[in-house]
N, CA and C of each residue as an Amber inpcrd file, in Angstrom:
protein
   624
-108.1260000-100.0660000 -95.8450000-108.2340000-101.5160000 -95.7240000
-108.0860000-101.9370000 -94.2600000-108.7610000-102.9990000 -93.8930000
-108.6870000-103.5310000 -92.5340000-107.8100000-104.7840000 -92.5310000
-106.7870000-104.7750000 -91.6830000-105.9400000-105.9490000 -91.5050000
-106.6570000-106.8630000 -90.5010000-107.3120000-107.8940000 -90.9950000
-108.1390000-108.7230000 -90.1190000-107.3160000-109.4700000 -89.0850000
-106.0850000-109.8270000 -89.4330000-105.2210000-110.4950000 -88.4490000
-104.9220000-109.5630000 -87.2880000-104.6510000-108.3000000 -87.6040000
-104.3820000-107.3150000 -86.5540000-105.6420000-107.0170000 -85.7520000
-106.7730000-106.9990000 -86.4350000-108.0400000-106.7870000 -85.7240000
-108.2820000-107.9000000 -84.7120000-108.0320000-109.1360000 -85.1150000
-108.2280000-110.2730000 -84.2200000-107.2370000-110.2370000 -83.0550000
-106.0170000-109.7490000 -83.3260000-105.0350000-109.6290000 -82.2470000
-105.5360000-108.6410000 -81.1930000-106.0500000-107.4980000 -81.6480000
-106.6000000-106.5080000 -80.7210000-107.7870000-107.0970000 -79.9510000
-108.6180000-107.8520000 -80.6520000-109.7820000-108.4600000 -80.0020000
-109.3330000-109.3950000 -78.8820000-108.2770000-110.1740000 -79.1490000
-107.7630000-111.1120000 -78.1450000-107.1900000-110.3660000 -76.9430000
-106.4150000-109.3130000 -77.1950000-105.7950000-108.5370000 -76.1110000
-106.8640000-107.8790000 -75.2440000-107.8630000-107.2850000 -75.8790000
-108.9160000-106.6040000 -75.1250000-109.7860000-107.5910000 -74.3540000
-110.0470000-108.7520000 -74.9510000-110.8280000-109.7820000 -74.2450000
-110.0830000-110.2510000 -73.0050000-108.7530000-110.3790000 -73.1140000
-107.9580000-110.7810000 -71.9570000-107.9820000-109.6960000 -70.8760000
-107.9130000-108.4350000 -71.2860000-107.9980000-107.3410000 -70.3180000
-109.3320000-107.3650000 -69.5750000-110.4030000-107.6590000 -70.3070000
-111.7220000-107.7430000 -69.6820000-111.7940000-108.9100000 -68.7030000
-111.2280000-110.0630000 -69.0810000-111.2350000-111.2330000 -68.1860000
-110.4420000-110.9480000 -66.9170000-109.2640000-110.3510000 -67.0790000
-108.4280000-110.0480000 -65.9190000-109.1310000-109.0600000 -64.9850000
-109.7770000-108.0580000 -65.5710000-110.4780000-107.0670000 -64.7580000
-111.6490000-107.7160000 -64.0310000-112.3350000-108.6350000 -64.7070000
-113.4710000-109.2990000 -64.0740000-113.0270000-110.1710000 -62.8980000
-111.9180000-110.8910000 -63.0680000-111.3870000-111.7120000 -61.9790000
-111.0640000-110.8290000 -60.7780000-110.4290000-109.6850000 -61.0330000
-110.0820000-108.7640000 -59.9500000-111.3290000-108.2290000 -59.2700000
-112.3480000-107.9050000 -60.0490000-113.6000000-107.3870000 -59.4860000
-114.2470000-108.4020000 -58.5490000-114.2960000-109.6610000 -58.9750000
-114.9400000-110.6890000 -58.1570000-114.1330000-110.9870000 -56.8990000
-112.8040000-110.9530000 -57.0020000-111.9700000-111.1740000 -55.8230000
-112.1670000-110.0550000 -54.8060000-112.2200000-108.8310000 -55.2810000
-112.3770000-107.6810000 -54.3830000-113.7810000-107.6140000 -53.8020000
-114.7810000-108.0170000 -54.6060000-116.1640000-107.9850000 -54.1290000
-116.4510000-109.1440000 -53.1750000-115.6240000-110.1950000 -53.2600000
-115.8250000-111.3510000 -52.3960000-116.9600000-112.2440000 -52.8400000
-117.3700000-112.0990000 -54.0760000-118.4370000-112.9590000 -54.6000000
-118.4360000-112.9040000 -56.1180000-119.1820000-113.8290000 -56.7170000
-119.2870000-113.8590000 -58.1690000-120.1900000-112.7190000 -58.6430000
-119.7630000-112.0610000 -59.6950000-120.5800000-111.0110000 -60.3050000
-121.1830000-111.5770000 -61.5850000-122.4780000-111.7620000 -61.5740000
-123.1520000-112.4150000 -62.7060000-122.9600000-111.6310000 -63.9980000
-123.0910000-110.3130000 -63.9050000-122.9350000-109.4720000 -65.0810000
-122.2920000-108.1570000 -64.6530000-121.0770000-107.8850000 -65.1610000
-120.3420000-106.6970000 -64.7380000-121.1050000-105.4250000 -65.0920000
-121.8830000-105.4740000 -66.1480000-122.6360000-104.2920000 -66.5500000
-123.9090000-104.0670000 -65.7520000-124.2220000-104.9570000 -64.8190000
-125.4420000-104.8220000 -64.0260000-125.2830000-103.6990000 -63.0070000
-126.0340000-102.6160000 -63.1810000-125.9380000-101.4900000 -62.2530000
-126.4450000-101.8680000 -60.8690000-127.4100000-102.7800000 -60.8110000
-127.9320000-103.2100000 -59.5200000-126.8340000-103.8890000 -58.7080000
-126.0660000-104.7840000 -59.3460000-124.9590000-105.4520000 -58.6670000
-123.8990000-104.4490000 -58.2320000-123.5670000-103.5210000 -59.1300000
-122.5210000-102.5480000 -58.8340000-122.9310000-101.6230000 -57.6970000
-124.1970000-101.2270000 -57.6660000-124.6700000-100.3710000 -56.5700000
-124.5590000-101.1090000 -55.2250000-124.9020000-102.3780000 -55.2480000
-124.8580000-103.1730000 -54.0220000-123.4190000-103.2530000 -53.4900000
-122.4690000-103.4030000 -54.4190000-121.0700000-103.5530000 -54.0020000
-120.4660000-102.1960000 -53.6130000-120.6480000-101.1970000 -54.4680000
-120.0270000 -99.8920000 -54.2110000-120.6080000 -99.2070000 -52.9740000
-121.9500000 -99.1860000 -52.8960000-122.5910000 -98.4280000 -51.8190000
-122.9330000 -99.2970000 -50.5920000-122.9900000-100.6150000 -50.8320000
-123.2680000-101.5110000 -49.7180000-122.0010000-102.0290000 -49.0770000
-121.2130000-102.7600000 -49.8430000-119.9890000-103.3600000 -49.2910000
-118.9280000-102.3140000 -48.9700000-118.6870000-101.3960000 -49.9370000
-117.5800000-100.4460000 -49.7660000-117.9940000 -99.0830000 -49.2020000
-119.3010000 -98.8660000 -49.0270000-119.8070000 -97.6300000 -48.4170000
-119.3260000 -96.3690000 -49.1450000-119.2940000 -96.4320000 -50.4720000
-118.8610000 -95.2700000 -51.2490000-119.9050000 -94.1540000 -51.1660000
-119.4350000 -92.9490000 -51.3520000-120.3260000 -91.7900000 -51.3200000
-121.2020000 -91.7600000 -52.5700000-122.4640000 -91.4190000 -52.3980000
-123.3740000 -91.2480000 -53.5330000-123.1670000 -89.8320000 -54.0680000
-122.6300000 -89.7200000 -55.2580000-122.3230000 -88.4100000 -55.8220000
-123.5750000 -87.7510000 -56.3830000-124.4020000 -88.5170000 -57.0420000
-125.6300000 -87.9730000 -57.6210000-126.5970000 -89.1140000 -57.8930000
-127.8360000 -88.7460000 -58.1540000-128.8560000 -89.7340000 -58.4950000
-129.4130000 -89.4600000 -59.8860000-129.9410000 -90.5020000 -60.4860000
-130.5410000 -90.3600000 -61.8050000-131.9080000 -89.7000000 -61.6890000
-132.5290000 -89.4350000 -62.8300000-133.8550000 -88.8020000 -62.8340000
-134.8980000 -89.6680000 -62.1460000-134.6400000 -90.9800000 -62.1070000
-135.5820000 -91.9000000 -61.4560000-135.2300000 -92.1640000 -59.9910000
-134.2130000 -91.4510000 -59.4920000-133.8560000 -91.5850000 -58.0840000
-132.8480000 -92.6650000 -57.7720000-132.3030000 -93.3160000 -58.8110000
-131.3040000 -94.3660000 -58.5860000-129.9210000 -93.7450000 -58.4000000
-129.0890000 -94.3900000 -57.5980000-127.7340000 -93.8920000 -57.3770000
-126.9160000 -94.0540000 -58.6580000-126.3540000 -92.9450000 -59.1180000
-125.6880000 -92.9100000 -60.4140000-124.2740000 -93.4840000 -60.3290000
-123.8620000 -94.1780000 -61.4110000-122.5000000 -94.7300000 -61.4920000
-121.9790000 -94.5150000 -62.9170000-121.6840000 -93.2740000 -63.2780000
-121.1350000 -93.0450000 -64.6100000-119.6220000 -92.8740000 -64.5350000
-118.9960000 -92.6250000 -65.6830000-117.5380000 -92.5490000 -65.7350000
-117.0000000 -91.4340000 -64.8540000-117.6690000 -90.3050000 -64.8610000
-117.2330000 -89.1760000 -64.0450000-117.3170000 -89.5050000 -62.5550000
-118.3960000 -90.1710000 -62.1490000-118.5650000 -90.5550000 -60.7450000
-117.4560000 -91.5150000 -60.3120000-117.1380000 -92.4890000 -61.1760000
-116.0940000 -93.4570000 -60.8370000-114.7310000 -92.7850000 -60.7200000
-114.4620000 -91.7980000 -61.5920000-113.1900000 -91.0820000 -61.5200000
-113.0740000 -90.3360000 -60.1960000-114.1760000 -89.7340000 -59.7570000
-114.1820000 -89.0130000 -58.4840000-114.0050000 -89.9720000 -57.3100000
-114.7380000 -91.0780000 -57.3450000-114.6510000 -92.0520000 -56.2540000
-113.2630000 -92.6940000 -56.1690000-112.6110000 -92.8310000 -57.3190000
-111.2650000 -93.4170000 -57.3080000-110.2860000 -92.5330000 -56.5350000
-110.5340000 -91.2350000 -56.5560000-109.6800000 -90.2980000 -55.8210000
-110.0400000 -90.2500000 -54.3400000-111.2820000 -90.5560000 -54.0190000
-111.7630000 -90.4330000 -52.6420000-111.5520000 -91.6950000 -51.8080000
-111.4310000 -92.8320000 -52.4620000-111.3810000 -94.1090000 -51.7480000
-109.9490000 -94.6250000 -51.6210000-109.7970000 -95.6480000 -50.8020000
-108.5030000 -96.3030000 -50.6230000-108.7030000 -97.8140000 -50.5640000
-107.5980000 -98.5380000 -50.5490000-107.6380000 -99.9830000 -50.3570000
-108.4560000-100.7300000 -51.3840000-109.2350000-101.7000000 -50.9220000
-110.0000000-102.5700000 -51.8090000-111.0300000-101.7980000 -52.6110000
-111.6220000-100.7690000 -52.0100000-112.6350000 -99.9840000 -52.7160000
-112.0340000 -99.3120000 -53.9410000-110.8620000 -98.7040000 -53.7510000
-110.2210000 -98.0420000 -54.8920000-109.8150000 -99.0520000 -55.9480000
-109.2750000-100.1940000 -55.5310000-108.8680000-101.2160000 -56.5080000
-110.0750000-101.7460000 -57.2710000-111.2030000-101.8730000 -56.5940000
-112.4250000-102.3220000 -57.2710000-112.8450000-101.3000000 -58.3210000
-112.8380000-100.0300000 -57.9520000-113.2490000 -98.9820000 -58.8830000
-112.3140000 -98.9200000 -60.0830000-111.0100000 -99.0220000 -59.8400000
-110.0550000 -98.9790000 -60.9510000-110.2280000-100.1900000 -61.8630000
-110.5130000-101.3430000 -61.2880000-110.7430000-102.5440000 -62.1030000
-112.0130000-102.4030000 -62.9240000-113.0300000-101.7620000 -62.3400000
-114.2780000-101.5330000 -63.0690000-114.0520000-100.5690000 -64.2250000
-113.2780000 -99.5220000 -63.9900000-112.9720000 -98.5680000 -65.0640000
-112.1810000 -99.2400000 -66.1790000-111.2430000-100.1190000 -65.8180000
-110.4640000-100.8520000 -66.8080000-111.3680000-101.7700000 -67.6270000
-112.2900000-102.4590000 -66.9690000-113.2110000-103.3580000 -67.6730000
-114.0510000-102.5660000 -68.6780000-114.6010000-101.4500000 -68.2320000
-115.4540000-100.6400000 -69.1070000-114.6740000-100.0830000 -70.2910000
-113.4390000 -99.6480000 -70.0430000-112.6170000 -99.0930000 -71.1250000
-112.3050000-100.1610000 -72.1700000-111.8830000-101.3400000 -71.7110000
-111.5520000-102.4220000 -72.6360000-112.7840000-102.8750000 -73.4100000
-113.9230000-102.9400000 -72.7420000-115.1580000-103.3710000 -73.3990000
-115.5760000-102.3820000 -74.4790000-115.4520000-101.0820000 -74.1890000
-115.8280000-100.0690000 -75.1740000-114.9130000-100.1280000 -76.3870000
-113.6160000-100.2550000 -76.1590000-112.6740000-100.3530000 -77.2700000
-112.9760000-101.5710000 -78.1350000-113.2460000-102.6870000 -77.5010000
-113.4910000-103.9240000 -78.2460000-114.7870000-103.8570000 -79.0450000
-115.8620000-103.4130000 -78.4030000-117.1560000-103.4080000 -79.0890000
-117.2280000-102.3330000 -80.1720000-116.6110000-101.1870000 -79.9260000
-116.7300000-100.0630000 -80.8630000-115.7250000-100.1300000 -82.0000000
-114.4550000-100.3830000 -81.6720000-113.3990000-100.2320000 -82.6670000
-112.8480000-101.5420000 -83.2050000-113.1870000-102.6690000 -82.5870000
-112.6570000-103.9490000 -83.0600000-113.7760000-104.8260000 -83.6000000
-114.6980000-105.2160000 -82.7310000-115.8140000-106.0510000 -83.1840000
-116.6680000-105.3060000 -84.2050000-116.7830000-103.9850000 -84.0150000
-117.6100000-103.1980000 -84.9280000-117.1180000-103.2210000 -86.3570000
-115.8280000-103.4670000 -86.5520000-115.2740000-103.4880000 -87.9070000
-115.8530000-104.6190000 -88.7470000-116.2650000-105.6860000 -88.1010000
-116.8710000-106.7840000 -88.8530000-118.1810000-106.3470000 -89.4880000
-118.8450000-105.3910000 -88.8430000-120.0990000-104.8560000 -89.3810000
-119.8140000-103.7210000 -90.3500000-118.8500000-102.8550000 -89.9640000
-118.5280000-101.7110000 -90.8020000-117.9480000-102.1250000 -92.1510000
-117.0510000-103.1270000 -92.1050000-116.2510000-103.4200000 -93.2910000
-116.2760000-104.8990000 -93.6620000-117.4370000-105.4210000 -94.0340000
-117.4930000-106.8350000 -94.4120000-116.6480000-107.1420000 -95.6460000
-116.3850000-106.1250000 -96.4720000-115.5800000-106.3180000 -97.6750000
-114.0950000-106.1150000 -97.4150000-113.7590000-105.6970000 -96.1620000
-112.3620000-105.4260000 -95.8610000-111.9930000-103.9700000 -96.0110000
-112.9440000-103.1450000 -96.4360000-112.6990000-101.7080000 -96.5730000
-113.6850000-100.9330000 -95.7060000-113.2170000 -99.8160000 -95.1900000
-114.0830000 -98.9260000 -94.4180000-114.4050000 -97.7180000 -95.2790000
-115.6810000 -97.4680000 -95.4870000-116.1210000 -96.3050000 -96.2610000
-116.7770000 -95.3130000 -95.3010000-116.1460000 -94.1610000 -95.1280000
-116.6610000 -93.1550000 -94.2010000-117.1540000 -91.9290000 -94.9600000
-118.0310000 -91.1640000 -94.3250000-118.5490000 -89.9280000 -94.9140000
-117.8400000 -88.7440000 -94.2640000-117.2040000 -87.9040000 -95.0830000
-116.5160000 -86.7120000 -94.5800000-117.4130000 -85.5010000 -94.7960000
-117.6760000 -84.8000000 -93.7250000-118.5760000 -83.6470000 -93.7620000
-117.7690000 -82.3560000 -93.6920000-117.9700000 -81.4890000 -94.6740000
-117.1880000 -80.2470000 -94.7510000-117.5660000 -79.2860000 -93.6360000
-118.8270000 -79.2410000 -93.2620000-119.2630000 -78.3160000 -92.2110000
-120.3010000 -78.9720000 -91.3270000-120.7140000 -78.2460000 -90.3240000
-121.7910000 -78.7300000 -89.4790000-121.3660000 -79.3770000 -88.1870000
-120.0500000 -79.5330000 -87.9630000-119.5950000 -80.1470000 -86.7160000
-119.6840000 -79.1430000 -85.5710000-120.0050000 -79.6370000 -84.3850000
-120.0950000 -78.7490000 -83.2240000-118.7300000 -78.3090000 -82.7340000
-117.7000000 -79.1060000 -82.9900000-116.3830000 -78.8170000 -82.4270000
-115.3700000 -78.3520000 -83.4610000-115.7570000 -78.1770000 -84.6890000
-114.8030000 -77.7540000 -85.6920000-115.4060000 -77.7160000 -87.0790000
-114.6130000 -77.3380000 -88.0870000-115.1430000 -77.1610000 -89.4390000
-115.3900000 -78.4510000 -90.1900000-114.7610000 -79.5480000 -89.7650000
-114.9280000 -80.8210000 -90.4730000-115.2630000 -81.9330000 -89.4890000
-115.9410000 -82.9440000 -90.0000000-116.2420000 -84.0980000 -89.1580000
-116.3320000 -85.3360000 -90.0320000-116.3120000 -86.4850000 -89.3820000
-116.3990000 -87.7620000 -90.0750000-117.5290000 -88.5630000 -89.4440000
-118.3410000 -89.1620000 -90.2780000-119.4540000 -89.9330000 -89.7520000
-119.6770000 -91.1790000 -90.6080000-120.3350000 -92.1470000 -89.9780000
-120.7520000 -93.3630000 -90.6790000-119.6290000 -93.9870000 -91.5260000
-118.5570000 -94.3990000 -90.9710000-118.2210000 -94.5010000 -89.5580000
-117.1610000 -93.4720000 -89.1920000-117.0960000 -93.1440000 -87.9080000
-116.2070000 -92.0830000 -87.4670000-114.7890000 -92.6150000 -87.2620000
-114.0590000 -92.7580000 -88.3650000-112.6750000 -93.2230000 -88.2660000
-111.7440000 -92.0870000 -87.8830000-112.2550000 -90.8540000 -87.8750000
-111.4410000 -89.6990000 -87.4950000-110.9960000 -89.7880000 -86.0370000
-111.8470000 -90.3270000 -85.1830000-111.5630000 -90.3790000 -83.7520000
-111.1170000 -91.7550000 -83.2740000-110.4970000 -92.5070000 -84.1420000
-109.9800000 -93.8140000 -83.7370000-108.8860000 -93.6370000 -82.6790000
-108.9370000 -94.3850000 -81.5810000-107.8560000 -94.3110000 -80.5990000
-106.5330000 -94.6810000 -81.2490000-105.4710000 -94.0570000 -80.7950000
-104.1530000 -94.2940000 -81.4020000-103.7640000 -95.7610000 -81.3400000
-104.1320000 -96.4340000 -80.2530000-103.7660000 -97.8390000 -80.0990000
-104.4540000 -98.7420000 -81.1200000-105.5380000 -98.2590000 -81.7280000
-106.3060000 -99.0720000 -82.6700000-105.8760000 -98.8490000 -84.1210000
-105.0160000 -97.8720000 -84.3580000-104.7110000 -97.4840000 -85.7350000
-103.9020000 -98.5140000 -86.4960000-103.2690000 -99.4510000 -85.7980000
-102.4980000-100.4800000 -86.4960000-103.4020000-101.4460000 -87.2530000
-104.7110000-101.3730000 -87.0130000-105.6570000-102.2460000 -87.7130000
-105.7750000-101.8370000 -89.1830000-105.4980000-100.5780000 -89.4730000
-105.7080000-100.0550000 -90.8240000-104.4170000-100.1000000 -91.6290000
-104.5190000-100.6210000 -92.8340000-103.3610000-100.7570000 -93.7170000
-103.7380000-100.2500000 -95.1140000-102.7660000-100.2370000 -96.0070000
-103.0080000 -99.8010000 -97.3800000-102.6600000-100.9130000 -98.3590000
-103.0310000-100.6840000 -99.5740000-102.5890000-101.5780000-100.6390000
-101.1080000-101.3250000-100.8900000-100.4080000-102.2600000-101.5400000
 -98.9780000-102.0670000-101.8270000 -98.7260000-100.7350000-102.5500000
 -97.6370000-100.0650000-102.1690000 -97.1900000 -98.8010000-102.7750000
 -98.0710000 -97.6100000-102.4210000 -98.9630000 -97.8040000-101.4520000
 -99.7610000 -96.6830000-100.9580000 -99.3700000 -96.4080000 -99.5020000
 -99.7480000 -95.2390000 -98.9990000 -99.3840000 -94.8820000 -97.6250000
-100.5580000 -94.2000000 -96.9340000-100.6440000 -94.3710000 -95.6260000
-101.6280000 -93.6700000 -94.8170000-100.9910000 -92.4070000 -94.2530000
-101.7140000 -91.3040000 -94.3120000-101.2100000 -90.0340000 -93.7930000
-102.0960000 -89.5980000 -92.6420000-101.4890000 -89.2860000 -91.5030000
-102.2110000 -88.7880000 -90.3400000-101.9790000 -87.2840000 -90.2490000
-103.0500000 -86.5050000 -90.4040000-102.9550000 -85.0380000 -90.3340000
-103.7780000 -84.5490000 -89.1540000-103.1270000 -83.8430000 -88.2570000
-103.7900000 -83.3640000 -87.0460000-103.8030000 -81.8400000 -87.0470000
-105.0010000 -81.2610000 -87.1650000-105.1230000 -79.8010000 -87.1310000
-105.1770000 -79.3400000 -85.6740000-104.0410000 -79.4930000 -84.9890000
-103.9970000 -79.2220000 -83.5630000-104.1930000 -77.7320000 -83.2690000
-105.2220000 -77.4190000 -82.4780000-105.4910000 -76.0490000 -82.0330000
-105.5620000 -75.0810000 -83.2070000-106.1510000 -75.5480000 -84.3210000
-106.1530000 -74.7320000 -85.5390000-106.9320000 -73.4390000 -85.3520000
-108.0470000 -73.4850000 -84.5860000-108.8240000 -72.2630000 -84.4020000
-108.0230000 -71.2110000 -83.6570000-107.2960000 -71.6470000 -82.6090000
-106.4740000 -70.7080000 -81.8420000-105.3740000 -70.1090000 -82.7140000
-104.8070000 -70.9140000 -83.5820000-103.7380000 -70.4330000 -84.4660000
-104.2710000 -69.3930000 -85.4570000-105.4080000 -69.6830000 -86.0710000
-105.9870000 -68.7460000 -87.0230000-106.4040000 -67.4430000 -86.3490000
-107.0240000 -67.5550000 -85.1810000-107.4610000 -66.3530000 -84.4680000
-106.2800000 -65.4840000 -84.0690000-105.1920000 -66.1270000 -83.6360000
-104.0050000 -65.3670000 -83.2450000-103.4270000 -64.6000000 -84.4230000
-103.3950000 -65.2430000 -85.5850000-102.8650000 -64.5920000 -86.7820000
-103.7710000 -63.4470000 -87.2230000-105.0770000 -63.7050000 -87.2750000
-106.0210000 -62.6820000 -87.7210000-106.0670000 -61.4870000 -86.7760000
-105.8900000 -61.7420000 -85.4690000-105.9600000 -60.6680000 -84.4790000
-104.6010000 -59.9970000 -84.2530000-103.5490000 -60.5600000 -84.8330000
-102.2240000 -60.0140000 -84.6000000-101.7890000 -60.1640000 -83.1560000
-102.2090000 -61.2640000 -82.5090000-101.9040000 -61.5130000 -81.1010000
-100.4830000 -62.0620000 -80.9990000 -99.5380000 -61.1690000 -80.7690000
 -98.1250000 -61.5640000 -80.7880000 -97.7880000 -62.5390000 -79.6650000
 -98.4220000 -62.3880000 -78.5040000 -98.1290000 -63.2970000 -77.3800000
 -98.5420000 -64.7220000 -77.7280000 -99.7530000 -64.8810000 -78.2650000
-100.2200000 -66.2220000 -78.6130000 -99.4090000 -66.8040000 -79.7600000
 -99.0750000 -65.9740000 -80.7410000 -98.2640000 -66.4440000 -81.8660000
 -96.9140000 -66.9480000 -81.3690000 -96.2760000 -66.1950000 -80.4580000
 -94.9770000 -66.6040000 -79.9110000 -95.1030000 -67.9080000 -79.1220000
 -96.2050000 -68.0490000 -78.3810000 -96.4330000 -69.2730000 -77.6030000
 -96.5490000 -70.4800000 -78.5240000 -97.3230000 -70.3430000 -79.5940000
 -97.5180000 -71.4450000 -80.5300000 -96.2340000 -71.7750000 -81.2820000
 -95.4880000 -70.7450000 -81.6700000 -94.2350000 -70.9800000 -82.3910000
 -93.2040000 -71.6800000 -81.5090000 -93.3330000 -71.4810000 -80.1880000
 -92.4190000 -72.1370000 -79.2550000 -92.8260000 -73.5710000 -78.9690000
 -93.9740000 -74.0020000 -79.5120000 -94.4360000 -75.3660000 -79.3180000
 -95.1010000 -75.6120000 -77.9830000 -95.5540000 -74.5360000 -77.3300000
 -96.2080000 -74.6580000 -76.0250000 -97.7090000 -74.8440000 -76.2280000
 -98.2950000 -75.7680000 -75.4990000 -99.7390000 -75.9980000 -75.5640000
-100.4630000 -74.7140000 -75.1780000-101.3240000 -74.2190000 -76.0610000
-101.9790000 -72.9380000 -75.8320000-102.8880000 -72.9660000 -74.6110000
-103.4660000 -74.1250000 -74.3090000-104.3370000 -74.2310000 -73.1430000
-103.5240000 -74.1660000 -71.8480000-102.3540000 -74.7720000 -71.8640000
-101.4610000 -74.6930000 -70.7000000-100.9990000 -73.2560000 -70.4970000
-100.6370000 -72.5850000 -71.5960000-100.1960000 -71.1920000 -71.5070000
-101.3230000 -70.2930000 -70.9890000-102.5460000 -70.5470000 -71.4420000
-103.6980000 -69.7560000 -70.9830000-103.9380000 -69.9510000 -69.4890000
-103.8060000 -71.2120000 -69.0240000-103.9980000 -71.4940000 -67.6020000
-102.9230000 -70.8050000 -66.7620000-101.6770000 -70.8100000 -67.2490000
-100.5880000 -70.1500000 -66.5270000-100.8490000 -68.6570000 -66.4040000
-101.3590000 -68.0640000 -67.4670000-101.6880000 -66.6360000 -67.4540000
-102.8500000 -66.3530000 -66.5120000-103.8540000 -67.2170000 -66.5350000
-105.0450000 -67.0330000 -65.7070000-104.7140000 -67.1550000 -64.2180000
-103.9250000 -68.1960000 -63.8690000-103.6150000 -68.4500000 -62.4610000
-102.3710000 -67.6960000 -61.9830000-101.6900000 -67.0020000 -62.9460000
-100.4870000 -66.2250000 -62.6240000 -99.4070000 -67.0970000 -61.9720000
 -99.1780000 -68.2660000 -62.5880000 -98.1370000 -69.1720000 -62.1110000
 -97.3270000 -69.6620000 -63.3110000 -96.1000000 -70.1650000 -63.0850000
 -95.2860000 -70.6610000 -64.2070000 -95.9580000 -71.8320000 -64.9240000
 -95.6530000 -71.9590000 -66.1820000 -96.2230000 -73.0350000 -67.0060000
 -95.8960000 -74.4040000 -66.4090000 -94.7020000 -74.5350000 -65.8230000
 -94.2700000 -75.8310000 -65.2850000 -95.1590000 -76.3070000 -64.1420000
 -95.8880000 -75.3860000 -63.5140000 -96.7040000 -75.7330000 -62.3610000
 -98.1640000 -76.0450000 -62.7440000 -98.4790000 -75.9970000 -64.0230000
 -99.8370000 -76.2880000 -64.4730000-100.0570000 -77.7840000 -64.5000000
-101.0790000 -78.2520000 -63.7720000-101.4420000 -79.6560000 -63.8190000
-102.7940000 -79.7730000 -64.5220000-103.2470000 -81.0120000 -64.7270000
-104.4400000 -81.2210000 -65.5410000-105.6850000 -80.4990000 -65.0260000
-105.9830000 -80.5160000 -63.7020000-107.1990000 -79.8360000 -63.2320000
-107.2210000 -78.3460000 -63.5540000-106.0320000 -77.7170000 -63.6820000
-105.9920000 -76.2820000 -63.9630000-106.0890000 -75.9950000 -65.4490000
-105.8410000 -77.0290000 -66.2810000-105.8380000 -76.8240000 -67.7280000
-107.2780000 -76.6790000 -68.2170000-107.5990000 -75.5800000 -68.9520000
-108.9860000 -75.3770000 -69.4120000-109.3910000 -76.3800000 -70.4760000
């Protein structure tokens, strides 16, 4: 079931985040931005005003501005340029959450219920998947929108690193089994082994 009051609360919060990000973008750009999603405007500001590095171009030769490029530029820039990029990333994140997981519910669940299709096989990343609509990958912050009827409960089951666990058991890999039983992230442990450094020194770029 969809709690429409909670859905509207999320819609209001995300709309405010988008407004705040837009105000920051226009202040940093020094002019009004007619449409934040306009790549032409963004190229003019990023590469013209702030002289950001062009990381790559599209197939048509246009300077690319995707999420990965913005993450890289945020690390490379300082001052107003970095604040502009971070505000743009915030705007895009809030807009995606609102359009996909909040506003979309009005289309998905006009009756107040979400009916999803669970697929036993065929997923590229695992044995099960959810489609039409994919409620399996709902962001944690959005889960308060979903409620149950009285005397019912929602159960969240996470098959965390299930393939690694099964493979370790089937292969009799005592090192991996001990790592998992200790509650250590298997990817962090693998990176520590690969780089020959303590687990405590593993940061995100080193994690596979």
